Amino acid sequence: MTALDDKPVGRRRGTVAELEAVRDAVREGPGQKATAAQHAKGKLTARERLALLFDDGRFTEVEGLRRHRATGFGLEDRRPYTDGVVTGWGRVWGRTVFAYAHDFRIFGGSLGEAHAEKIHKIMDMAATAGAPIVGLCDGAGARIQEGVSALAGYGGIFQRNVRNSGVVPQISVMMGPCAGGAAYSPALTDFVFMVRGTSQMFITGPEVVKAVTGERISQDALGGADAHATRSGVAHFAYDDEESCLADVRHLLSYLPANNRELPPVQPCADRPDRLTPALYDLVPAEPRHAYNMREVIEEFVDAGDYFEVHEAWAPNMVCALARLDGHTVGIVANQPASLAGVLDIKGSEKAARFVQMCDSFNIPLVTLVDVPGFLPGVDQEHGGIIRHGAKLLYAYCNATVPRIQLILRKAYGGAYIVMDSRSIGSDLSLAWPGNEIAVMGAEGAAGVVFRREIAAADDPEAARERYIKDYRDRLMHPYYAAERGLVDDVIDPAETRVRLIDALAVLRTKHVAHPSRKHGNQPQ
């Protein structure tokens, strides 16, 4: 090699060295002082969060060198790399997942034009590649100095949230503030995770609430993790720290397919598919009015007793969970007799409807466990729109094309029986345990309506009432009445629950149903 040949090589090495210096600056961000301030708030940095989310912390960043072009208000003198958001992809359980993470150390994670365009790009890449997208949210909202350009950036995110809905899983992880219009993006995604003490979501903050209504309230009480996990239902999950939160984001992704064209991943299963479940004899009391914990029933028949409950703290009279049967993901919707006797109410109907829609979007079969005394009566429920909200669950089930199995454990009364995925609204199989009671209402109420005059005219009204109750139960509520009329496919031994569900789901796995040609339905609001 001649001396002349060394010069290009030397120049290339120099440019590579310069590139490495720039990359180091990008990774370092605004410096140790800003990082220490983030840690002092109990929060990790954007890159630390991404390292916890992805396998072995490996992450491929795109547009790391992006800088804003805005001027005015001193912005022209502050042009940090990334513009306050880190975007790219990595692998979770070996499968591709896209992500963006707000960097609160830069402009408070606020969204400007360049910041928004980076998020738009990564959302478009996720849709094109057919892979989930996770947003790690920790930002101060729209960048005020950029005016309407920042607002337009949010519009582009919302549009993509809707366009990607039901196409790829969208997960929002709230790890800091999220105020104003910015809160609508998480609300449009499939799942919302929040961290106690550091994350808040609200449209108008405490100061505005105080100015307009006179009410005094803290940020956490107004829009913190527990407020949204227990009261509003906006948050599906709430955690005490970011590490456990991100661990459960990874766990959730293990149940979901990459997109709506794939089936959920299948996990190796050491739990035998022919395992019997005799413990169910004792877990569910024979007396219809006695309460029990439906979670214990689920634990008994799913693989290794493991399930992942969604919206656990909101509308506890309904249980919605992801689990596996013989290694295959299933969605479980169940009445919870331990809370409000398992009735259907406004919140419970909304919770279950949203879960059913999510499962149907991503090809997750549905198992519905029924033990329901009816809809919750009351003026508040009627004026709050129980008809409208209950119709959401009915619509979701009727619209679902995934395999659907109904299992009636004990009682199923009135319209609530129909809504809980009965044969009449399209369930592929309806199974029931011995002792099931399916009727318009309980025998006591039915006898009081049908035989009201006879009871009133009897010499011993109470004895007559008991006689008519027994007669009604024997004639219309015995365990085989619905099966005799083809509304229940089989009455099964509770010990065979796991075996029968696995067998039925295996047969239904190739189910295909085409919707009628239409733009979309007009579901109840």
Short mmCIF file of C-alpha atoms in Angstrom, two decimals:
data_model
loop_
_atom_site.label_atom_id
_atom_site.label_comp_id
_atom_site.label_asym_id
_atom_site.label_seq_id
_atom_site.Cartn_x
_atom_site.Cartn_y
_atom_site.Cartn_z
CA MET A 1 0.00 0.00 0.00
CA THR A 2 1.38 3.41 -0.90
CA ALA A 3 1.31 6.53 1.18
CA LEU A 4 -1.38 7.88 -1.12
CA ASP A 5 -3.61 4.90 -0.31
CA ASP A 6 -3.38 5.65 3.45
CA LYS A 7 -5.10 9.02 3.21
CA PRO A 8 -8.66 7.79 2.39
CA VAL A 9 -8.37 5.12 5.06
CA GLY A 10 -7.29 7.69 7.59
CA ARG A 11 -10.16 9.98 6.65
CA ARG A 12 -12.63 7.12 6.97
CA ARG A 13 -11.29 6.22 10.39
CA GLY A 14 -11.63 9.83 11.39
CA THR A 15 -15.25 10.02 10.28
CA VAL A 16 -16.03 6.75 12.08
CA ALA A 17 -14.46 8.15 15.23
CA GLU A 18 -16.60 11.26 14.82
CA LEU A 19 -19.70 9.04 14.39
CA GLU A 20 -18.92 7.19 17.60
CA ALA A 21 -18.55 10.50 19.44
CA VAL A 22 -21.94 11.64 18.14
CA ARG A 23 -23.51 8.30 19.14
CA ASP A 24 -22.06 8.63 22.61
CA ALA A 25 -23.59 12.09 22.86
CA VAL A 26 -26.97 10.73 21.77
CA ARG A 27 -26.85 7.93 24.36
CA GLU A 28 -25.64 10.24 27.10
CA GLY A 29 -28.42 12.76 26.52
CA PRO A 30 -28.41 16.02 28.47
CA GLY A 31 -25.93 14.75 31.07
CA GLN A 32 -25.57 13.24 34.51
CA LYS A 33 -27.28 16.12 36.31
CA ALA A 34 -30.50 15.62 34.34
CA THR A 35 -30.27 11.86 34.83
CA ALA A 36 -29.80 12.30 38.59
CA ALA A 37 -32.87 14.55 38.69
CA GLN A 38 -34.90 11.86 36.90
CA HIS A 39 -33.72 9.20 39.33
CA ALA A 40 -34.51 11.47 42.28
CA LYS A 41 -38.15 11.42 41.23
CA GLY A 42 -38.13 7.62 41.40
CA LYS A 43 -38.11 7.34 37.61
CA LEU A 44 -35.79 5.60 35.18
CA THR A 45 -34.51 7.22 32.00
CA ALA A 46 -36.01 6.36 28.62
CA ARG A 47 -33.06 4.14 27.69
CA GLU A 48 -33.06 2.36 31.05
CA ARG A 49 -36.74 1.55 30.52
CA LEU A 50 -36.11 0.23 27.02
CA ALA A 51 -33.31 -1.97 28.37
CA LEU A 52 -35.80 -3.57 30.79
CA LEU A 53 -38.43 -4.04 28.12
CA PHE A 54 -36.35 -5.82 25.49
CA ASP A 55 -34.55 -9.17 25.54
CA ASP A 56 -31.01 -8.71 26.90
CA GLY A 57 -31.55 -4.95 26.72
CA ARG A 58 -30.88 -4.97 22.97
CA PHE A 59 -32.57 -2.14 21.08
CA THR A 60 -32.15 -0.78 17.55
CA GLU A 61 -32.69 2.96 17.51
CA VAL A 62 -33.92 4.95 14.53
CA GLU A 63 -33.71 8.70 14.04
CA GLY A 64 -31.44 9.07 17.04
CA LEU A 65 -29.79 12.03 15.33
CA ARG A 66 -33.07 13.87 14.72
CA ARG A 67 -33.19 17.50 15.89
CA HIS A 68 -35.99 20.05 15.71
CA ARG A 69 -35.99 22.94 13.26
CA ALA A 70 -38.13 25.33 15.29
CA THR A 71 -37.10 28.89 16.01
CA GLY A 72 -38.17 31.50 18.51
CA PHE A 73 -38.38 31.53 22.29
CA GLY A 74 -34.76 30.35 22.42
CA LEU A 75 -35.43 27.04 20.66
CA GLU A 76 -32.86 27.78 17.96
CA ASP A 77 -30.17 27.62 20.65
CA ARG A 78 -31.42 24.34 22.09
CA ARG A 79 -31.37 21.54 19.55
CA PRO A 80 -30.59 18.30 21.40
CA TYR A 81 -30.38 14.98 19.61
CA THR A 82 -33.52 12.73 19.68
CA ASP A 83 -35.74 15.79 20.38
CA GLY A 84 -36.96 14.14 23.55
CA VAL A 85 -38.14 10.76 22.28
CA VAL A 86 -36.25 7.50 21.63
CA THR A 87 -37.74 5.31 18.89
CA GLY A 88 -36.86 1.91 17.45
CA TRP A 89 -37.37 -1.81 17.87
CA GLY A 90 -36.09 -4.87 19.68
CA ARG A 91 -37.24 -8.34 20.62
CA VAL A 92 -39.49 -9.52 23.44
CA TRP A 93 -39.49 -13.31 23.91
CA GLY A 94 -37.66 -13.46 20.59
CA ARG A 95 -40.38 -11.61 18.66
CA THR A 96 -40.10 -8.12 17.14
CA VAL A 97 -41.71 -5.28 19.09
CA PHE A 98 -41.55 -1.56 18.21
CA ALA A 99 -41.38 1.12 20.88
CA TYR A 100 -41.07 4.80 21.58
CA ALA A 101 -40.01 6.27 24.91
CA HIS A 102 -40.32 9.90 25.96
CA ASP A 103 -37.13 11.31 27.47
CA PHE A 104 -38.29 13.65 30.23
CA ARG A 105 -34.76 15.02 30.55
CA ILE A 106 -35.14 16.79 27.18
CA PHE A 107 -37.81 19.50 27.01
CA GLY A 108 -39.69 17.59 29.71
CA GLY A 109 -40.53 14.97 27.10
CA SER A 110 -42.86 17.48 25.44
CA LEU A 111 -44.04 16.83 21.91
CA GLY A 112 -42.92 19.07 19.06
CA GLU A 113 -43.03 18.62 15.31
CA ALA A 114 -39.85 16.51 14.98
CA HIS A 115 -40.72 14.53 18.11
CA ALA A 116 -44.16 13.70 16.68
CA GLU A 117 -42.79 12.72 13.27
CA LYS A 118 -40.48 10.20 14.92
CA ILE A 119 -43.45 8.60 16.68
CA HIS A 120 -45.48 8.64 13.45
CA LYS A 121 -42.68 6.82 11.66
CA ILE A 122 -42.30 4.08 14.25
CA MET A 123 -46.08 3.55 14.42
CA ASP A 124 -46.17 3.22 10.63
CA MET A 125 -43.26 0.76 10.73
CA ALA A 126 -45.06 -1.34 13.34
CA ALA A 127 -48.17 -1.52 11.17
CA THR A 128 -46.19 -2.35 8.04
CA ALA A 129 -44.10 -5.01 9.78
CA GLY A 130 -47.14 -6.41 11.61
CA ALA A 131 -45.66 -6.13 15.10
CA PRO A 132 -46.84 -4.72 18.47
CA ILE A 133 -45.97 -1.19 19.50
CA VAL A 134 -45.30 -0.07 23.08
CA GLY A 135 -45.32 3.58 24.11
CA LEU A 136 -43.37 4.47 27.26
CA CYS A 137 -45.04 7.76 28.13
CA ASP A 138 -43.36 10.39 30.28
CA GLY A 139 -44.01 13.78 28.74
CA ALA A 140 -45.29 17.24 29.55
CA GLY A 141 -47.73 17.40 26.65
CA ALA A 142 -47.54 19.64 23.61
CA ARG A 143 -44.46 21.84 23.28
CA ILE A 144 -45.95 25.27 23.79
CA GLN A 145 -43.13 27.07 21.95
CA GLU A 146 -44.02 25.24 18.72
CA GLY A 147 -47.71 26.15 18.82
CA VAL A 148 -50.14 24.46 16.47
CA SER A 149 -47.43 22.28 14.92
CA ALA A 150 -47.27 20.36 18.18
CA LEU A 151 -51.04 19.93 18.26
CA ALA A 152 -51.02 18.63 14.69
CA GLY A 153 -48.39 16.11 15.79
CA TYR A 154 -50.83 14.68 18.34
CA GLY A 155 -53.50 14.47 15.65
CA GLY A 156 -51.19 12.28 13.58
CA ILE A 157 -50.66 9.96 16.57
CA PHE A 158 -54.39 9.66 17.24
CA GLN A 159 -55.09 8.87 13.60
CA ARG A 160 -52.51 6.08 13.65
CA ASN A 161 -53.86 4.75 16.96
CA VAL A 162 -57.25 4.30 15.32
CA ARG A 163 -55.85 2.98 12.04
CA ASN A 164 -53.73 0.39 13.87
CA SER A 165 -56.54 -0.60 16.25
CA GLY A 166 -57.25 -4.30 15.87
CA VAL A 167 -54.29 -4.62 13.48
CA VAL A 168 -51.33 -4.75 15.87
CA PRO A 169 -51.40 -4.75 19.69
CA GLN A 170 -50.91 -1.23 21.08
CA ILE A 171 -49.73 -0.84 24.68
CA SER A 172 -49.33 2.44 26.59
CA VAL A 173 -47.10 2.47 29.67
CA MET A 174 -47.61 5.61 31.73
CA MET A 175 -44.43 6.49 33.62
CA GLY A 176 -44.88 10.20 34.12
CA PRO A 177 -47.40 12.98 33.48
CA CYS A 178 -49.85 12.87 30.60
CA ALA A 179 -52.19 15.84 30.47
CA GLY A 180 -54.64 17.44 28.09
CA GLY A 181 -55.17 16.04 24.62
CA ALA A 182 -52.11 13.80 25.03
CA ALA A 183 -54.19 11.51 27.27
CA TYR A 184 -56.35 10.46 24.34
CA SER A 185 -53.60 8.41 22.72
CA PRO A 186 -53.35 5.94 25.65
CA ALA A 187 -57.15 5.82 25.79
CA LEU A 188 -57.19 4.65 22.15
CA THR A 189 -54.72 1.80 22.74
CA ASP A 190 -55.47 -1.77 23.79
CA PHE A 191 -53.86 -1.72 27.24
CA VAL A 192 -52.79 1.00 29.68
CA PHE A 193 -50.20 0.38 32.42
CA MET A 194 -49.55 2.96 35.18
CA VAL A 195 -46.97 3.37 37.96
CA ARG A 196 -48.11 4.64 41.36
CA GLY A 197 -46.70 7.92 42.58
CA THR A 198 -45.07 8.98 39.31
CA SER A 199 -47.69 8.69 36.55
CA GLN A 200 -50.83 10.76 36.13
CA MET A 201 -53.39 11.20 33.37
CA PHE A 202 -56.02 13.93 33.17
CA ILE A 203 -57.59 16.26 30.65
CA THR A 204 -57.58 19.25 33.01
CA GLY A 205 -55.18 19.36 35.96
CA PRO A 206 -55.86 20.19 39.62
CA GLU A 207 -55.30 23.94 39.13
CA VAL A 208 -57.87 24.15 36.36
CA VAL A 209 -60.32 22.04 38.36
CA LYS A 210 -59.87 24.36 41.33
CA ALA A 211 -60.33 27.49 39.19
CA VAL A 212 -63.47 26.23 37.47
CA THR A 213 -65.24 24.20 40.17
CA GLY A 214 -63.56 25.25 43.41
CA GLU A 215 -62.61 21.65 44.18
CA ARG A 216 -59.17 21.01 45.67
CA ILE A 217 -57.52 17.74 44.65
CA SER A 218 -54.00 16.43 44.23
CA GLN A 219 -52.59 15.17 40.93
CA ASP A 220 -52.57 11.57 42.17
CA ALA A 221 -56.11 11.71 43.53
CA LEU A 222 -57.31 13.24 40.26
CA GLY A 223 -55.47 11.11 37.74
CA GLY A 224 -53.01 8.77 39.46
CA ALA A 225 -52.63 5.05 38.91
CA ASP A 226 -55.10 3.95 41.58
CA ALA A 227 -57.70 6.53 40.54
CA HIS A 228 -57.69 5.18 37.00
CA ALA A 229 -57.32 1.50 37.97
CA THR A 230 -60.20 1.50 40.46
CA ARG A 231 -62.53 4.40 39.62
CA SER A 232 -62.38 5.47 35.97
CA GLY A 233 -61.27 2.18 34.42
CA VAL A 234 -58.81 4.01 32.14
CA ALA A 235 -55.86 1.98 33.47
CA HIS A 236 -55.85 -1.79 33.11
CA PHE A 237 -52.87 -2.33 35.45
CA ALA A 238 -51.19 -0.38 38.29
CA TYR A 239 -47.76 -1.04 39.85
CA ASP A 240 -45.58 0.24 42.66
CA ASP A 241 -42.41 0.51 40.55
CA GLU A 242 -41.28 0.67 36.94
CA GLU A 243 -39.38 -2.62 37.02
CA SER A 244 -42.43 -4.75 37.91
CA CYS A 245 -44.55 -2.74 35.48
CA LEU A 246 -42.25 -3.44 32.54
CA ALA A 247 -41.92 -7.09 33.56
CA ASP A 248 -45.70 -7.44 33.23
CA VAL A 249 -45.68 -5.63 29.86
CA ARG A 250 -43.35 -8.40 28.70
CA HIS A 251 -45.64 -11.00 30.28
CA LEU A 252 -48.68 -9.58 28.50
CA LEU A 253 -46.88 -9.66 25.14
CA SER A 254 -46.23 -13.39 25.63
CA TYR A 255 -49.99 -14.01 25.32
CA LEU A 256 -50.59 -11.84 22.24
CA PRO A 257 -50.01 -12.49 18.54
CA ALA A 258 -47.84 -10.07 16.59
CA ASN A 259 -50.84 -8.90 14.56
CA ASN A 260 -54.41 -9.72 13.58
CA ARG A 261 -53.32 -12.12 10.83
CA GLU A 262 -51.56 -14.49 13.22
CA LEU A 263 -52.66 -16.83 15.97
CA PRO A 264 -51.31 -16.22 19.48
CA PRO A 265 -47.99 -17.90 20.28
CA VAL A 266 -48.11 -21.44 21.67
CA GLN A 267 -46.08 -22.17 24.80
CA PRO A 268 -44.66 -25.59 25.70
CA CYS A 269 -47.00 -27.07 28.32
CA ALA A 270 -45.98 -29.42 31.11
CA ASP A 271 -49.54 -29.48 32.50
CA ARG A 272 -51.26 -32.56 31.06
CA PRO A 273 -54.26 -31.84 28.81
CA ASP A 274 -56.06 -34.86 30.30
CA ARG A 275 -55.64 -33.66 33.90
CA LEU A 276 -58.90 -33.94 35.82
CA THR A 277 -60.14 -31.16 38.12
CA PRO A 278 -62.05 -32.81 41.01
CA ALA A 279 -61.22 -29.86 43.30
CA LEU A 280 -63.99 -27.97 41.47
CA TYR A 281 -66.56 -30.10 43.34
CA ASP A 282 -65.75 -28.23 46.54
CA LEU A 283 -64.78 -24.81 45.18
CA VAL A 284 -68.29 -24.01 43.94
CA PRO A 285 -71.08 -24.36 46.56
CA ALA A 286 -74.24 -26.12 45.40
CA GLU A 287 -76.47 -23.49 47.03
CA PRO A 288 -76.97 -20.71 44.41
CA ARG A 289 -76.84 -17.90 46.98
CA HIS A 290 -73.52 -18.88 48.52
CA ALA A 291 -70.55 -16.84 47.34
CA TYR A 292 -67.18 -18.17 46.18
CA ASN A 293 -64.10 -16.83 44.43
CA MET A 294 -64.20 -17.39 40.66
CA ARG A 295 -60.43 -16.87 40.49
CA GLU A 296 -59.94 -20.16 42.33
CA VAL A 297 -62.03 -21.92 39.69
CA ILE A 298 -59.91 -20.43 36.90
CA GLU A 299 -56.68 -21.41 38.64
CA GLU A 300 -57.86 -25.01 38.85
CA PHE A 301 -58.36 -25.68 35.13
CA VAL A 302 -55.89 -23.40 33.29
CA ASP A 303 -52.30 -24.46 32.58
CA ALA A 304 -50.29 -24.58 35.83
CA GLY A 305 -52.92 -22.39 37.53
CA ASP A 306 -51.42 -19.33 35.82
CA TYR A 307 -53.52 -16.50 34.40
CA PHE A 308 -53.09 -12.75 33.78
CA GLU A 309 -56.06 -10.70 34.93
CA VAL A 310 -56.99 -7.49 33.11
CA HIS A 311 -58.69 -4.59 34.94
CA GLU A 312 -58.49 -6.52 38.21
CA ALA A 313 -59.31 -3.55 40.44
CA TRP A 314 -62.14 -2.09 38.33
CA ALA A 315 -65.62 -3.63 38.13
CA PRO A 316 -64.61 -6.60 40.33
CA ASN A 317 -67.96 -8.34 39.76
CA MET A 318 -66.52 -9.42 36.39
CA VAL A 319 -63.24 -11.28 35.90
CA CYS A 320 -61.43 -10.88 32.57
CA ALA A 321 -58.17 -12.75 32.15
CA LEU A 322 -55.71 -14.18 29.65
CA ALA A 323 -54.61 -17.74 30.32
CA ARG A 324 -53.47 -20.86 28.48
CA LEU A 325 -55.06 -24.23 27.88
CA ASP A 326 -52.66 -26.86 26.58
CA GLY A 327 -50.23 -24.05 25.75
CA HIS A 328 -52.73 -22.03 23.68
CA THR A 329 -53.86 -18.54 24.72
CA VAL A 330 -57.51 -18.11 25.72
CA GLY A 331 -59.51 -15.17 26.99
CA ILE A 332 -61.68 -15.87 30.03
CA VAL A 333 -64.75 -13.80 30.90
CA ALA A 334 -66.45 -14.75 34.16
CA ASN A 335 -69.00 -13.52 36.66
CA GLN A 336 -67.49 -13.09 40.13
CA PRO A 337 -69.94 -14.26 42.85
CA ALA A 338 -67.61 -12.88 45.52
CA SER A 339 -68.46 -9.31 44.37
CA LEU A 340 -72.05 -8.06 44.04
CA ALA A 341 -73.06 -11.74 43.68
CA GLY A 342 -71.64 -11.64 40.15
CA VAL A 343 -74.40 -9.44 38.70
CA LEU A 344 -73.98 -7.57 35.45
CA ASP A 345 -73.88 -3.80 35.91
CA ILE A 346 -72.72 -0.80 33.88
CA LYS A 347 -69.02 -1.08 34.67
CA GLY A 348 -68.91 -4.87 34.48
CA SER A 349 -70.60 -4.83 31.07
CA GLU A 350 -68.16 -2.23 29.72
CA LYS A 351 -65.16 -4.08 31.08
CA ALA A 352 -66.19 -7.41 29.57
CA ALA A 353 -67.23 -5.87 26.24
CA ARG A 354 -63.86 -4.21 25.75
CA PHE A 355 -62.05 -7.44 26.63
CA VAL A 356 -64.18 -9.53 24.26
CA GLN A 357 -63.46 -7.07 21.43
CA MET A 358 -59.72 -7.21 22.12
CA CYS A 359 -59.70 -11.01 22.09
CA ASP A 360 -61.68 -11.13 18.88
CA SER A 361 -59.34 -8.60 17.24
CA PHE A 362 -56.31 -10.77 17.93
CA ASN A 363 -57.69 -14.27 17.33
CA ILE A 364 -57.89 -15.26 21.00
CA PRO A 365 -60.64 -17.85 21.72
CA LEU A 366 -63.15 -16.98 24.43
CA VAL A 367 -64.26 -19.11 27.38
CA THR A 368 -67.18 -17.60 29.31
CA LEU A 369 -67.86 -18.85 32.85
CA VAL A 370 -71.44 -18.10 33.86
CA ASP A 371 -72.88 -17.76 37.33
CA VAL A 372 -75.12 -14.71 37.07
CA PRO A 373 -78.30 -13.75 38.94
CA GLY A 374 -79.20 -11.04 36.41
CA PHE A 375 -78.58 -7.35 35.83
CA LEU A 376 -78.13 -5.07 38.84
CA PRO A 377 -81.44 -3.33 39.61
CA GLY A 378 -81.65 0.28 40.72
CA VAL A 379 -82.44 3.84 39.68
CA ASP A 380 -78.75 4.72 39.33
CA GLN A 381 -78.18 1.80 36.96
CA GLU A 382 -81.21 2.59 34.82
CA HIS A 383 -80.51 6.32 34.61
CA GLY A 384 -76.81 5.59 34.08
CA GLY A 385 -77.68 3.66 30.94
CA ILE A 386 -77.52 -0.03 31.89
CA ILE A 387 -79.51 -0.78 28.72
CA ARG A 388 -76.97 1.00 26.56
CA HIS A 389 -73.93 -0.38 28.39
CA GLY A 390 -75.27 -3.90 28.64
CA ALA A 391 -75.86 -3.76 24.90
CA LYS A 392 -72.12 -3.17 24.43
CA LEU A 393 -71.37 -6.62 25.82
CA LEU A 394 -74.14 -8.18 23.78
CA TYR A 395 -72.82 -6.49 20.63
CA ALA A 396 -69.24 -7.56 21.35
CA TYR A 397 -70.19 -11.23 21.70
CA CYS A 398 -72.53 -11.24 18.68
CA ASN A 399 -69.80 -9.60 16.58
CA ALA A 400 -67.01 -11.96 17.68
CA THR A 401 -65.85 -14.62 15.19
CA VAL A 402 -63.25 -16.40 17.34
CA PRO A 403 -64.05 -19.80 18.93
CA ARG A 404 -66.50 -19.22 21.78
CA ILE A 405 -67.41 -21.65 24.58
CA GLN A 406 -69.93 -20.95 27.33
CA LEU A 407 -69.74 -22.91 30.59
CA ILE A 408 -72.61 -22.51 33.06
CA LEU A 409 -71.36 -23.33 36.54
CA ARG A 410 -74.47 -22.74 38.59
CA LYS A 411 -77.21 -20.21 37.78
CA ALA A 412 -77.96 -18.14 34.68
CA TYR A 413 -81.04 -15.95 34.98
CA GLY A 414 -82.86 -13.59 32.66
CA GLY A 415 -81.32 -11.35 30.04
CA ALA A 416 -77.93 -11.73 31.72
CA TYR A 417 -77.92 -15.41 30.69
CA ILE A 418 -78.42 -14.40 27.06
CA VAL A 419 -75.75 -11.69 27.17
CA MET A 420 -73.13 -14.01 28.71
CA ASP A 421 -72.47 -15.70 25.35
CA SER A 422 -75.43 -18.06 25.20
CA ARG A 423 -76.05 -20.40 22.28
CA SER A 424 -78.77 -18.07 21.01
CA ILE A 425 -76.24 -15.27 20.31
CA GLY A 426 -73.68 -17.46 18.62
CA SER A 427 -71.61 -19.38 21.15
CA ASP A 428 -70.11 -22.40 19.39
CA LEU A 429 -70.61 -24.69 22.39
CA SER A 430 -72.59 -24.32 25.58
CA LEU A 431 -71.65 -26.64 28.43
CA ALA A 432 -73.09 -26.81 31.94
CA TRP A 433 -72.32 -28.47 35.23
CA PRO A 434 -74.92 -30.65 36.98
CA GLY A 435 -77.08 -28.48 39.21
CA ASN A 436 -77.21 -25.63 36.71
CA GLU A 437 -80.29 -23.40 36.79
CA ILE A 438 -81.19 -21.55 33.59
CA ALA A 439 -84.42 -19.56 33.74
CA VAL A 440 -86.06 -16.19 33.28
CA MET A 441 -85.56 -15.61 37.02
CA GLY A 442 -85.04 -17.53 40.24
CA ALA A 443 -87.73 -19.98 41.30
CA GLU A 444 -88.77 -17.83 44.29
CA GLY A 445 -89.43 -14.76 42.15
CA ALA A 446 -91.02 -16.75 39.34
CA ALA A 447 -93.46 -18.51 41.66
CA GLY A 448 -94.42 -15.19 43.23
CA VAL A 449 -95.32 -13.80 39.80
CA VAL A 450 -96.92 -16.82 38.10
CA PHE A 451 -98.89 -18.09 41.11
CA ARG A 452 -99.57 -14.81 42.88
CA ARG A 453 -103.34 -15.27 43.06
CA GLU A 454 -103.17 -18.92 44.10
CA ILE A 455 -100.72 -18.14 46.91
CA ALA A 456 -102.83 -15.24 48.16
CA ALA A 457 -106.00 -17.36 48.18
CA ALA A 458 -104.45 -20.37 49.94
CA ASP A 459 -105.29 -21.23 53.58
CA ASP A 460 -101.55 -21.39 54.29
CA PRO A 461 -99.92 -18.91 51.83
CA GLU A 462 -96.38 -19.73 52.93
CA ALA A 463 -96.82 -23.48 52.46
CA ALA A 464 -98.47 -22.84 49.09
CA ARG A 465 -95.62 -20.59 48.08
CA GLU A 466 -93.04 -23.26 48.90
CA ARG A 467 -95.08 -25.84 46.98
CA TYR A 468 -95.25 -23.64 43.87
CA ILE A 469 -91.55 -22.80 44.10
CA LYS A 470 -90.71 -26.51 44.12
CA ASP A 471 -93.08 -27.18 41.24
CA TYR A 472 -91.57 -24.38 39.12
CA ARG A 473 -88.04 -25.54 39.85
CA ASP A 474 -88.81 -29.17 39.09
CA ARG A 475 -90.54 -28.39 35.80
CA LEU A 476 -88.49 -25.54 34.29
CA MET A 477 -85.20 -25.32 36.18
CA HIS A 478 -83.87 -28.85 36.43
CA PRO A 479 -80.29 -29.34 35.17
CA TYR A 480 -81.31 -30.99 31.90
CA TYR A 481 -84.14 -28.70 30.82
CA ALA A 482 -81.97 -26.50 28.56
CA ALA A 483 -80.03 -29.52 27.27
CA GLU A 484 -83.29 -31.24 26.29
CA ARG A 485 -84.12 -28.20 24.15
CA GLY A 486 -80.70 -27.95 22.51
CA LEU A 487 -79.74 -24.71 24.29
CA VAL A 488 -76.97 -26.50 26.19
CA ASP A 489 -74.83 -28.93 24.22
CA ASP A 490 -73.84 -31.12 27.14
CA VAL A 491 -73.98 -31.38 30.92
CA ILE A 492 -70.49 -32.30 32.08
CA ASP A 493 -68.75 -33.55 35.20
CA PRO A 494 -66.88 -30.58 36.78
CA ALA A 495 -63.83 -32.83 37.08
CA GLU A 496 -63.73 -32.99 33.26
CA THR A 497 -63.78 -29.21 32.79
CA ARG A 498 -60.16 -28.81 31.68
CA VAL A 499 -60.29 -31.87 29.42
CA ARG A 500 -63.53 -30.83 27.71
CA LEU A 501 -62.44 -27.23 27.15
CA ILE A 502 -59.09 -28.25 25.64
CA ASP A 503 -60.75 -30.80 23.36
CA ALA A 504 -63.41 -28.34 22.16
CA LEU A 505 -60.91 -25.54 21.53
CA ALA A 506 -58.71 -27.87 19.49
CA VAL A 507 -61.66 -28.69 17.23
CA LEU A 508 -62.66 -25.02 16.91
CA ARG A 509 -59.15 -23.74 16.19
CA THR A 510 -59.78 -23.70 12.43
CA LYS A 511 -63.12 -21.88 12.77
CA HIS A 512 -63.67 -19.22 10.12
CA VAL A 513 -66.60 -16.82 9.93
CA ALA A 514 -66.95 -14.04 7.35
CA HIS A 515 -68.74 -10.83 8.32
CA PRO A 516 -71.35 -9.41 5.95
CA SER A 517 -70.05 -6.74 3.58
CA ARG A 518 -70.23 -3.36 5.35
CA LYS A 519 -68.00 -0.48 6.34
CA HIS A 520 -68.46 -1.19 10.05
CA GLY A 521 -71.20 -1.73 12.56
CA ASN A 522 -72.72 1.01 14.72
CA GLN A 523 -72.10 -0.39 18.17
CA PRO A 524 -73.86 1.04 21.24
CA GLN A 525 -72.12 3.90 22.99
#
